[in-house]
Amino acid sequence: MLRQIILPIIATLPLLGCADFPDLDAAIAQRGVVAGFPTLIPIDPVLLSVEIDSLDATQQAKLLAERVRQLNIRALALRRSVIHAKTRRNMAAVVRRHNS
């Protein structure tokens, strides 16, 4: 039985090498072809836009607290479920039925 399944699969594998692949260059719109690359800028000015050494301890603490607050907001957003509540209930019901 296993031989009847595996032998045809193995026999057809070499045929996959004969397949034509789509021309991917044709998939790019003309607008994309003529569009230039974005201008690259050095990262140092971006990173050093606020010189932390020139700030006093209170200002540094405020900047750090704001950064922590922003990171916590991002972390909460990442913890949210991407599954709708109704879908989650349906999935739980299927799991319960399967385990019964």
GROMACS .gro file of C-alpha atoms in nm:
model
  100
    1MET     CA    1   0.000   0.000   0.000
    2LEU     CA    2   0.276   0.242   0.095
    3ARG     CA    3   0.464   0.155  -0.223
    4GLN     CA    4   0.157   0.246  -0.431
    5ILE     CA    5   0.157   0.594  -0.281
    6ILE     CA    6   0.527   0.673  -0.260
    7LEU     CA    7   0.637   0.535  -0.597
    8PRO     CA    8   0.417   0.772  -0.805
    9ILE     CA    9   0.525   1.067  -0.592
   10ILE     CA   10   0.892   0.986  -0.642
   11ALA     CA   11   0.833   0.932  -1.014
   12THR     CA   12   0.676   1.277  -1.057
   13LEU     CA   13   0.941   1.473  -0.863
   14PRO     CA   14   1.179   1.505  -1.162
   15LEU     CA   15   0.894   1.658  -1.364
   16LEU     CA   16   0.882   1.952  -1.124
   17GLY     CA   17   1.218   2.064  -1.261
   18CYS     CA   18   1.059   2.108  -1.604
   19ALA     CA   19   0.804   2.364  -1.486
   20ASP     CA   20   0.821   2.720  -1.620
   21PHE     CA   21   0.846   2.986  -1.356
   22PRO     CA   22   0.660   3.313  -1.405
   23ASP     CA   23   0.859   3.612  -1.524
   24LEU     CA   24   0.888   3.814  -1.205
   25ASP     CA   25   1.024   4.121  -1.382
   26ALA     CA   26   0.689   4.163  -1.555
   27ALA     CA   27   0.517   4.174  -1.215
   28ILE     CA   28   0.680   4.508  -1.130
   29ALA     CA   29   0.469   4.805  -1.236
   30GLN     CA   30   0.631   5.066  -1.458
   31ARG     CA   31   0.589   5.317  -1.176
   32GLY     CA   32   0.804   5.095  -0.956
   33VAL     CA   33   1.071   5.054  -1.222
   34VAL     CA   34   1.123   5.428  -1.269
   35ALA     CA   35   1.096   5.510  -0.898
   36GLY     CA   36   1.429   5.576  -0.737
   37PHE     CA   37   1.564   5.426  -0.422
   38PRO     CA   38   1.499   5.619  -0.101
   39THR     CA   39   1.771   5.856   0.009
   40LEU     CA   40   1.986   5.706   0.280
   41ILE     CA   41   2.083   5.926   0.570
   42PRO     CA   42   2.347   5.868   0.837
   43ILE     CA   43   2.209   5.713   1.155
   44ASP     CA   44   2.427   5.907   1.399
   45PRO     CA   45   2.237   6.238   1.371
   46VAL     CA   46   1.911   6.054   1.424
   47LEU     CA   47   2.037   5.873   1.730
   48LEU     CA   48   2.198   6.183   1.871
   49SER     CA   49   1.908   6.418   1.803
   50VAL     CA   50   1.881   6.470   2.179
   51GLU     CA   51   2.215   6.486   2.348
   52ILE     CA   52   2.147   6.323   2.680
   53ASP     CA   53   2.477   6.437   2.829
   54SER     CA   54   2.376   6.802   2.803
   55LEU     CA   55   2.064   6.743   3.012
   56ASP     CA   56   2.054   6.756   3.388
   57ALA     CA   57   1.955   6.455   3.597
   58THR     CA   58   1.590   6.562   3.626
   59GLN     CA   59   1.553   6.598   3.249
   60GLN     CA   60   1.729   6.265   3.193
   61ALA     CA   61   1.491   6.099   3.439
   62LYS     CA   62   1.190   6.252   3.260
   63LEU     CA   63   1.317   6.130   2.921
   64LEU     CA   64   1.380   5.786   3.060
   65ALA     CA   65   1.037   5.772   3.227
   66GLU     CA   66   0.871   5.875   2.900
   67ARG     CA   67   1.065   5.609   2.712
   68VAL     CA   68   0.956   5.346   2.965
   69ARG     CA   69   0.595   5.462   2.931
   70GLN     CA   70   0.610   5.438   2.550
   71LEU     CA   71   0.769   5.092   2.565
   72ASN     CA   72   0.500   4.974   2.808
   73ILE     CA   73   0.231   5.098   2.569
   74ARG     CA   74   0.396   4.904   2.286
   75ALA     CA   75   0.426   4.594   2.507
   76LEU     CA   76   0.054   4.609   2.593
   77ALA     CA   77  -0.034   4.637   2.226
   78LEU     CA   78   0.178   4.330   2.150
   79ARG     CA   79   0.008   4.129   2.425
   80ARG     CA   80  -0.340   4.185   2.285
   81SER     CA   81  -0.502   3.887   2.125
   82VAL     CA   82  -0.524   3.883   1.749
   83ILE     CA   83  -0.808   3.633   1.765
   84HIS     CA   84  -1.160   3.777   1.785
   85ALA     CA   85  -1.349   3.681   2.102
   86LYS     CA   86  -1.618   3.487   1.910
   87THR     CA   87  -1.353   3.291   1.720
   88ARG     CA   88  -1.171   3.217   2.047
   89ARG     CA   89  -1.495   3.082   2.200
   90ASN     CA   90  -1.556   2.864   1.893
   91MET     CA   91  -1.203   2.729   1.908
   92ALA     CA   92  -1.238   2.653   2.280
   93ALA     CA   93  -1.565   2.468   2.213
   94VAL     CA   94  -1.398   2.254   1.945
   95VAL     CA   95  -1.112   2.171   2.181
   96ARG     CA   96  -1.358   2.076   2.455
   97ARG     CA   97  -1.550   1.852   2.212
   98HIS     CA   98  -1.228   1.693   2.094
   99ASN     CA   99  -1.108   1.623   2.450
  100SER     CA  100  -1.443   1.476   2.561
   0.00000   0.00000   0.00000
